[in-house]
PDB file of C-alpha atoms in Angstrom:
ATOM      1  CA  ALA A   1      98.908 106.923 130.991  1.00  0.00           C
ATOM      2  CA  GLN A   2      96.992 104.884 128.375  1.00  0.00           C
ATOM      3  CA  SER A   3      95.707 101.690 129.901  1.00  0.00           C
ATOM      4  CA  VAL A   4      93.372  98.630 129.426  1.00  0.00           C
ATOM      5  CA  THR A   5      92.057  96.866 132.631  1.00  0.00           C
ATOM      6  CA  GLN A   6      90.228  93.717 132.559  1.00  0.00           C
ATOM      7  CA  PRO A   7      89.634  93.076 136.278  1.00  0.00           C
ATOM      8  CA  ASP A   8      88.744  89.472 136.021  1.00  0.00           C
ATOM      9  CA  ILE A   9      91.598  87.154 135.698  1.00  0.00           C
ATOM     10  CA  HIS A  10      89.361  83.836 135.980  1.00  0.00           C
ATOM     11  CA  ILE A  11      85.736  83.486 135.356  1.00  0.00           C
ATOM     12  CA  THR A  12      83.719  80.207 135.708  1.00  0.00           C
ATOM     13  CA  VAL A  13      80.177  79.993 134.530  1.00  0.00           C
ATOM     14  CA  SER A  14      77.926  76.974 134.077  1.00  0.00           C
ATOM     15  CA  GLU A  15      76.893  76.074 130.616  1.00  0.00           C
ATOM     16  CA  GLY A  16      73.934  77.939 129.501  1.00  0.00           C
ATOM     17  CA  ALA A  17      74.307  80.661 132.046  1.00  0.00           C
ATOM     18  CA  SER A  18      74.753  84.323 130.885  1.00  0.00           C
ATOM     19  CA  LEU A  19      78.266  85.783 130.716  1.00  0.00           C
ATOM     20  CA  GLU A  20      79.773  89.333 131.224  1.00  0.00           C
ATOM     21  CA  LEU A  21      83.567  90.016 130.974  1.00  0.00           C
ATOM     22  CA  ARG A  22      84.547  93.659 131.908  1.00  0.00           C
ATOM     23  CA  CYS A  23      86.854  95.912 130.252  1.00  0.00           C
ATOM     24  CA  ASN A  24      87.791  99.363 131.379  1.00  0.00           C
ATOM     25  CA  TYR A  25      90.155 101.921 129.473  1.00  0.00           C
ATOM     26  CA  SER A  26      91.947 105.008 130.032  1.00  0.00           C
ATOM     27  CA  TYR A  27      92.417 107.198 127.046  1.00  0.00           C
ATOM     28  CA  GLY A  28      92.104 110.828 126.370  1.00  0.00           C
ATOM     29  CA  ALA A  29      89.695 110.389 123.493  1.00  0.00           C
ATOM     30  CA  THR A  30      87.289 107.551 122.659  1.00  0.00           C
ATOM     31  CA  PRO A  31      89.424 104.968 121.084  1.00  0.00           C
ATOM     32  CA  TYR A  32      88.835 102.145 118.738  1.00  0.00           C
ATOM     33  CA  LEU A  33      87.676  99.179 120.769  1.00  0.00           C
ATOM     34  CA  PHE A  34      87.959  95.383 120.196  1.00  0.00           C
ATOM     35  CA  TRP A  35      87.257  92.095 121.886  1.00  0.00           C
ATOM     36  CA  TYR A  36      89.391  88.908 120.875  1.00  0.00           C
ATOM     37  CA  VAL A  37      89.261  85.295 121.819  1.00  0.00           C
ATOM     38  CA  GLN A  38      92.246  83.045 121.957  1.00  0.00           C
ATOM     39  CA  SER A  39      91.621  79.314 122.081  1.00  0.00           C
ATOM     40  CA  PRO A  40      94.379  77.119 123.140  1.00  0.00           C
ATOM     41  CA  GLY A  41      96.927  76.451 119.992  1.00  0.00           C
ATOM     42  CA  GLN A  42      94.833  78.938 117.974  1.00  0.00           C
ATOM     43  CA  GLY A  43      95.261  82.640 116.857  1.00  0.00           C
ATOM     44  CA  LEU A  44      93.458  85.457 118.265  1.00  0.00           C
ATOM     45  CA  GLN A  45      90.274  85.944 116.633  1.00  0.00           C
ATOM     46  CA  LEU A  46      88.297  89.148 116.623  1.00  0.00           C
ATOM     47  CA  LEU A  47      84.761  88.909 118.314  1.00  0.00           C
ATOM     48  CA  LEU A  48      83.753  92.453 117.585  1.00  0.00           C
ATOM     49  CA  LYS A  49      84.864  95.994 117.224  1.00  0.00           C
ATOM     50  CA  TYR A  50      83.535  99.443 118.318  1.00  0.00           C
ATOM     51  CA  PHE A  51      84.603 102.402 116.029  1.00  0.00           C
ATOM     52  CA  SER A  52      81.504 105.054 116.502  1.00  0.00           C
ATOM     53  CA  GLY A  53      77.854 104.962 116.204  1.00  0.00           C
ATOM     54  CA  ASP A  54      75.277 102.381 117.922  1.00  0.00           C
ATOM     55  CA  THR A  55      76.974 101.728 121.447  1.00  0.00           C
ATOM     56  CA  LEU A  56      75.796  98.018 121.329  1.00  0.00           C
ATOM     57  CA  VAL A  57      77.706  96.017 118.800  1.00  0.00           C
ATOM     58  CA  GLN A  58      76.971  92.577 117.704  1.00  0.00           C
ATOM     59  CA  GLY A  59      79.671  90.119 117.187  1.00  0.00           C
ATOM     60  CA  ILE A  60      80.303  86.773 116.099  1.00  0.00           C
ATOM     61  CA  LYS A  61      79.348  83.454 118.021  1.00  0.00           C
ATOM     62  CA  GLY A  62      76.428  85.398 119.724  1.00  0.00           C
ATOM     63  CA  PHE A  63      78.606  87.762 121.547  1.00  0.00           C
ATOM     64  CA  GLU A  64      77.630  91.527 122.056  1.00  0.00           C
ATOM     65  CA  ALA A  65      79.345  94.351 123.803  1.00  0.00           C
ATOM     66  CA  GLU A  66      78.394  97.748 125.033  1.00  0.00           C
ATOM     67  CA  PHE A  67      80.326 100.926 124.900  1.00  0.00           C
ATOM     68  CA  LYS A  68      79.716 103.279 128.073  1.00  0.00           C
ATOM     69  CA  ARG A  69      81.533 106.296 127.528  1.00  0.00           C
ATOM     70  CA  SER A  70      80.682 107.814 131.046  1.00  0.00           C
ATOM     71  CA  GLN A  71      82.330 104.608 132.565  1.00  0.00           C
ATOM     72  CA  SER A  72      85.188 104.194 130.066  1.00  0.00           C
ATOM     73  CA  SER A  73      83.937 100.543 129.538  1.00  0.00           C
ATOM     74  CA  PHE A  74      83.372  98.227 126.951  1.00  0.00           C
ATOM     75  CA  ASN A  75      81.855  94.876 128.625  1.00  0.00           C
ATOM     76  CA  LEU A  76      81.527  91.637 126.684  1.00  0.00           C
ATOM     77  CA  ARG A  77      78.184  89.684 127.017  1.00  0.00           C
ATOM     78  CA  LYS A  78      76.443  86.500 125.672  1.00  0.00           C
ATOM     79  CA  PRO A  79      73.232  85.395 127.066  1.00  0.00           C
ATOM     80  CA  SER A  80      74.031  81.718 127.046  1.00  0.00           C
ATOM     81  CA  VAL A  81      77.404  80.219 127.238  1.00  0.00           C
ATOM     82  CA  HIS A  82      78.291  76.943 125.372  1.00  0.00           C
ATOM     83  CA  TRP A  83      81.115  74.763 126.467  1.00  0.00           C
ATOM     84  CA  SER A  84      83.053  75.746 123.393  1.00  0.00           C
ATOM     85  CA  ASP A  85      83.246  79.132 124.481  1.00  0.00           C
ATOM     86  CA  ALA A  86      86.098  78.288 127.101  1.00  0.00           C
ATOM     87  CA  ALA A  87      88.987  80.342 126.106  1.00  0.00           C
ATOM     88  CA  GLU A  88      91.089  83.462 127.081  1.00  0.00           C
ATOM     89  CA  TYR A  89      89.364  86.561 126.255  1.00  0.00           C
ATOM     90  CA  PHE A  90      91.176  89.985 125.340  1.00  0.00           C
ATOM     91  CA  CYS A  91      89.935  93.363 125.244  1.00  0.00           C
ATOM     92  CA  ALA A  92      91.913  95.741 122.863  1.00  0.00           C
ATOM     93  CA  VAL A  93      92.066  99.352 122.436  1.00  0.00           C
ATOM     94  CA  THR A  94      93.984 101.832 119.962  1.00  0.00           C
ATOM     95  CA  ASN A  95      93.668 105.562 119.247  1.00  0.00           C
ATOM     96  CA  SER A  96      96.121 105.299 116.468  1.00  0.00           C
ATOM     97  CA  GLY A  97      94.437 102.801 114.541  1.00  0.00           C
ATOM     98  CA  TYR A  98      97.169 100.556 114.316  1.00  0.00           C
ATOM     99  CA  ALA A  99      98.963  99.450 117.528  1.00  0.00           C
ATOM    100  CA  LEU A 100      96.410  97.762 119.574  1.00  0.00           C
ATOM    101  CA  ASN A 101      96.812  98.024 123.674  1.00  0.00           C
ATOM    102  CA  PHE A 102      95.726  94.532 125.105  1.00  0.00           C
ATOM    103  CA  GLY A 103      94.510  93.830 128.525  1.00  0.00           C
ATOM    104  CA  LYS A 104      95.868  90.981 130.434  1.00  0.00           C
ATOM    105  CA  GLY A 105      92.820  88.653 129.560  1.00  0.00           C
ATOM    106  CA  THR A 106      90.301  86.841 131.271  1.00  0.00           C
ATOM    107  CA  SER A 107      90.379  83.015 131.167  1.00  0.00           C
ATOM    108  CA  LEU A 108      86.866  81.492 130.772  1.00  0.00           C
ATOM    109  CA  LEU A 109      86.054  78.144 132.294  1.00  0.00           C
ATOM    110  CA  VAL A 110      82.722  76.616 131.432  1.00  0.00           C
ATOM    111  CA  THR A 111      81.519  73.796 133.672  1.00  0.00           C
ATOM    112  CA  PRO A 112      78.603  71.328 132.720  1.00  0.00           C
TER     113      PRO A 112
ATOM    114  CA  ASP B   1      94.397  82.326 100.734  1.00  0.00           C
ATOM    115  CA  THR B   2      93.880  81.126 104.298  1.00  0.00           C
ATOM    116  CA  GLY B   3      94.934  83.681 106.336  1.00  0.00           C
ATOM    117  CA  VAL B   4      98.175  84.899 108.052  1.00  0.00           C
ATOM    118  CA  SER B   5     100.944  82.375 108.462  1.00  0.00           C
ATOM    119  CA  GLN B   6     104.017  82.360 110.610  1.00  0.00           C
ATOM    120  CA  ASP B   7     107.235  80.016 110.346  1.00  0.00           C
ATOM    121  CA  PRO B   8     108.484  78.186 112.339  1.00  0.00           C
ATOM    122  CA  ARG B   9     105.589  77.738 114.952  1.00  0.00           C
ATOM    123  CA  HIS B  10     108.093  76.535 117.603  1.00  0.00           C
ATOM    124  CA  LYS B  11     111.666  77.579 118.045  1.00  0.00           C
ATOM    125  CA  ILE B  12     114.216  76.487 120.880  1.00  0.00           C
ATOM    126  CA  THR B  13     117.518  78.118 121.001  1.00  0.00           C
ATOM    127  CA  LYS B  14     120.300  78.741 123.233  1.00  0.00           C
ATOM    128  CA  ARG B  15     121.006  81.828 124.776  1.00  0.00           C
ATOM    129  CA  GLY B  16     123.272  83.997 122.751  1.00  0.00           C
ATOM    130  CA  GLN B  17     122.227  82.510 119.404  1.00  0.00           C
ATOM    131  CA  ASN B  18     120.321  84.503 116.893  1.00  0.00           C
ATOM    132  CA  VAL B  19     116.972  83.446 115.601  1.00  0.00           C
ATOM    133  CA  THR B  20     114.685  84.633 112.673  1.00  0.00           C
ATOM    134  CA  PHE B  21     110.929  84.223 112.313  1.00  0.00           C
ATOM    135  CA  ARG B  22     108.998  84.908 109.222  1.00  0.00           C
ATOM    136  CA  CYS B  23     105.460  86.124 108.719  1.00  0.00           C
ATOM    137  CA  ASP B  24     103.394  85.943 105.416  1.00  0.00           C
ATOM    138  CA  PRO B  25     100.377  88.369 105.678  1.00  0.00           C
ATOM    139  CA  ILE B  26      96.999  87.977 103.812  1.00  0.00           C
ATOM    140  CA  SER B  27      97.918  88.741 100.408  1.00  0.00           C
ATOM    141  CA  GLU B  28      95.850  92.296  99.889  1.00  0.00           C
ATOM    142  CA  HIS B  29      96.854  93.528 103.334  1.00  0.00           C
ATOM    143  CA  ASN B  30      99.236  96.311 103.279  1.00  0.00           C
ATOM    144  CA  ARG B  31      99.892  96.394 107.035  1.00  0.00           C
ATOM    145  CA  LEU B  32     101.690  94.257 108.998  1.00  0.00           C
ATOM    146  CA  TYR B  33     102.082  94.116 112.842  1.00  0.00           C
ATOM    147  CA  TRP B  34     104.451  92.117 115.178  1.00  0.00           C
ATOM    148  CA  TYR B  35     103.496  91.588 118.839  1.00  0.00           C
ATOM    149  CA  ARG B  36     105.001  89.741 121.841  1.00  0.00           C
ATOM    150  CA  GLN B  37     102.787  87.711 124.225  1.00  0.00           C
ATOM    151  CA  THR B  38     104.378  86.188 127.470  1.00  0.00           C
ATOM    152  CA  LEU B  39     102.568  83.735 129.683  1.00  0.00           C
ATOM    153  CA  GLY B  40      99.542  85.408 131.304  1.00  0.00           C
ATOM    154  CA  GLN B  41      99.752  88.568 129.635  1.00  0.00           C
ATOM    155  CA  GLY B  42      98.116  89.954 126.631  1.00  0.00           C
ATOM    156  CA  PRO B  43      99.841  90.639 123.423  1.00  0.00           C
ATOM    157  CA  GLU B  44     102.384  93.509 123.356  1.00  0.00           C
ATOM    158  CA  PHE B  45     102.951  95.689 120.235  1.00  0.00           C
ATOM    159  CA  LEU B  46     106.444  95.540 118.962  1.00  0.00           C
ATOM    160  CA  THR B  47     106.291  97.211 115.423  1.00  0.00           C
ATOM    161  CA  TYR B  48     104.128  97.838 112.201  1.00  0.00           C
ATOM    162  CA  PHE B  49     104.989  98.194 108.656  1.00  0.00           C
ATOM    163  CA  GLN B  50     102.697 100.042 105.974  1.00  0.00           C
ATOM    164  CA  ASN B  51     103.735  98.267 102.625  1.00  0.00           C
ATOM    165  CA  GLU B  52     107.701  98.061 103.016  1.00  0.00           C
ATOM    166  CA  ALA B  53     107.832 101.062 105.489  1.00  0.00           C
ATOM    167  CA  GLN B  54     108.450 100.316 109.116  1.00  0.00           C
ATOM    168  CA  LEU B  55     106.265 103.362 110.693  1.00  0.00           C
ATOM    169  CA  GLU B  56     106.339 102.708 114.467  1.00  0.00           C
ATOM    170  CA  LYS B  57     108.422 100.813 116.762  1.00  0.00           C
ATOM    171  CA  SER B  58     107.758  99.970 120.598  1.00  0.00           C
ATOM    172  CA  ARG B  59     110.205 100.791 123.297  1.00  0.00           C
ATOM    173  CA  LEU B  60     109.863  97.006 123.878  1.00  0.00           C
ATOM    174  CA  LEU B  61     112.012  96.518 120.540  1.00  0.00           C
ATOM    175  CA  SER B  62     115.384  96.712 121.778  1.00  0.00           C
ATOM    176  CA  ASP B  63     118.730  97.075 119.562  1.00  0.00           C
ATOM    177  CA  ARG B  64     118.825  93.379 119.366  1.00  0.00           C
ATOM    178  CA  PHE B  65     115.480  93.331 117.476  1.00  0.00           C
ATOM    179  CA  SER B  66     115.067  94.006 113.880  1.00  0.00           C
ATOM    180  CA  ALA B  67     112.301  93.580 111.610  1.00  0.00           C
ATOM    181  CA  GLU B  68     112.071  93.748 107.769  1.00  0.00           C
ATOM    182  CA  ARG B  69     109.328  93.807 105.142  1.00  0.00           C
ATOM    183  CA  PRO B  70     111.331  93.841 101.888  1.00  0.00           C
ATOM    184  CA  LYS B  71     108.676  94.520  98.904  1.00  0.00           C
ATOM    185  CA  GLY B  72     105.843  95.092 101.243  1.00  0.00           C
ATOM    186  CA  SER B  73     105.041  91.351 101.273  1.00  0.00           C
ATOM    187  CA  PHE B  74     106.285  88.996 104.016  1.00  0.00           C
ATOM    188  CA  SER B  75     108.234  90.193 106.920  1.00  0.00           C
ATOM    189  CA  THR B  76     110.848  88.815 109.215  1.00  0.00           C
ATOM    190  CA  LEU B  77     111.618  89.426 112.883  1.00  0.00           C
ATOM    191  CA  GLU B  78     115.203  88.654 113.841  1.00  0.00           C
ATOM    192  CA  ILE B  79     116.379  88.460 117.471  1.00  0.00           C
ATOM    193  CA  GLN B  80     120.221  88.719 117.923  1.00  0.00           C
ATOM    194  CA  ARG B  81     122.123  87.370 121.136  1.00  0.00           C
ATOM    195  CA  THR B  82     118.841  85.919 122.449  1.00  0.00           C
ATOM    196  CA  GLU B  83     118.385  86.191 126.194  1.00  0.00           C
ATOM    197  CA  GLN B  84     116.053  83.950 128.404  1.00  0.00           C
ATOM    198  CA  GLY B  85     113.795  87.061 128.712  1.00  0.00           C
ATOM    199  CA  ASP B  86     113.004  86.907 125.036  1.00  0.00           C
ATOM    200  CA  SER B  87     111.266  83.413 125.555  1.00  0.00           C
ATOM    201  CA  ALA B  88     107.426  84.433 124.476  1.00  0.00           C
ATOM    202  CA  MET B  89     105.078  83.887 121.571  1.00  0.00           C
ATOM    203  CA  TYR B  90     105.557  86.110 118.800  1.00  0.00           C
ATOM    204  CA  LEU B  91     102.536  87.043 116.962  1.00  0.00           C
ATOM    205  CA  CYS B  92     102.208  88.519 113.304  1.00  0.00           C
ATOM    206  CA  ALA B  93      98.914  90.458 112.342  1.00  0.00           C
ATOM    207  CA  SER B  94      98.030  92.132 109.030  1.00  0.00           C
ATOM    208  CA  SER B  95      95.347  94.502 108.101  1.00  0.00           C
ATOM    209  CA  SER B  96      94.075  96.361 105.121  1.00  0.00           C
ATOM    210  CA  GLY B  97      93.656  99.813 106.754  1.00  0.00           C
ATOM    211  CA  VAL B  98      93.383 102.187 109.736  1.00  0.00           C
ATOM    212  CA  GLY B  99      91.377 100.931 112.467  1.00  0.00           C
ATOM    213  CA  ASN B 100      90.303  97.831 110.328  1.00  0.00           C
ATOM    214  CA  GLU B 101      90.291  94.266 111.895  1.00  0.00           C
ATOM    215  CA  GLN B 102      93.905  92.804 112.458  1.00  0.00           C
ATOM    216  CA  PHE B 103      94.100  89.197 111.489  1.00  0.00           C
ATOM    217  CA  PHE B 104      96.365  87.459 113.675  1.00  0.00           C
ATOM    218  CA  GLY B 105      98.717  84.219 112.901  1.00  0.00           C
ATOM    219  CA  PRO B 106      99.134  81.324 115.153  1.00  0.00           C
ATOM    220  CA  GLY B 107     102.412  82.569 116.464  1.00  0.00           C
ATOM    221  CA  THR B 108     105.950  81.226 116.782  1.00  0.00           C
ATOM    222  CA  ARG B 109     106.665  80.337 120.334  1.00  0.00           C
ATOM    223  CA  LEU B 110     110.396  80.883 121.224  1.00  0.00           C
ATOM    224  CA  THR B 111     112.230  79.066 124.262  1.00  0.00           C
ATOM    225  CA  VAL B 112     115.769  80.295 124.970  1.00  0.00           C
ATOM    226  CA  LEU B 113     117.544  77.936 127.085  1.00  0.00           C
TER     227      LEU B 113
END
C-alpha cells in the first residue's frame, strides 16, 4: 500500500540550530514530493516540491530538501532555525498528480 | 485575487443536521480539491474537480457527503445527517494543472455536538 511516514511527531530545536525533518514514502514509482508548513490559524503553505531532476531542491524561507531514491526519503533541512519556524510540517506525496497523500506531520518547537 | 477562500471559517451544528461549506478557488485555477484534517493528523483527500467535472472521490466520502462545482468556479461540500465523527477541519485547495502546487484555503472547522 502507498504510504507516507514522518517518524518524528515532535521535534525541539534551539534557535539558530540546524534542522532536519524526516519523510519516507512507499510508492511503486518515483512520485511527486512536497513539503508543506501549517502555522496555527493559517492555511497550508508549500515550502518546496520535487518532480524530477536535481535531487536537492531549494524552497522558500531558507528550506531545502533532498530526494534519495535508494532510501525512499525526502528529508527537509534548514541550516539555522528561527523562532518563526515553529509550526507543523507535512510531507506530501502523489503519483496521480492530484490527490496528495500527507504524512501525519511533525510539530516543531523552537526554544530560545 | 488573494488566494483560496472558504466560508464559513467555523461551523457548530447538532448531530443529524445538514451543513454546507463553500470554497472559492484562485480564479484561473481549473482544479479544485477537498481534504479533511482531524486533530493530530495530516489532511486526507476527499475529492477533486477539473472544471465542473468531479473526477475522483475517496472512499472516505460516504454517501452523506456530496460536492459540486457548478460552472467550474466555486465549489460546495454538503454533509447530510452529520455525525460526531464528521468533526474536523475541511480544507479546500486549487491548482492550475497536473502536479502543480496546490494552494490551500484557511479551512472550515466543523464541530458536531
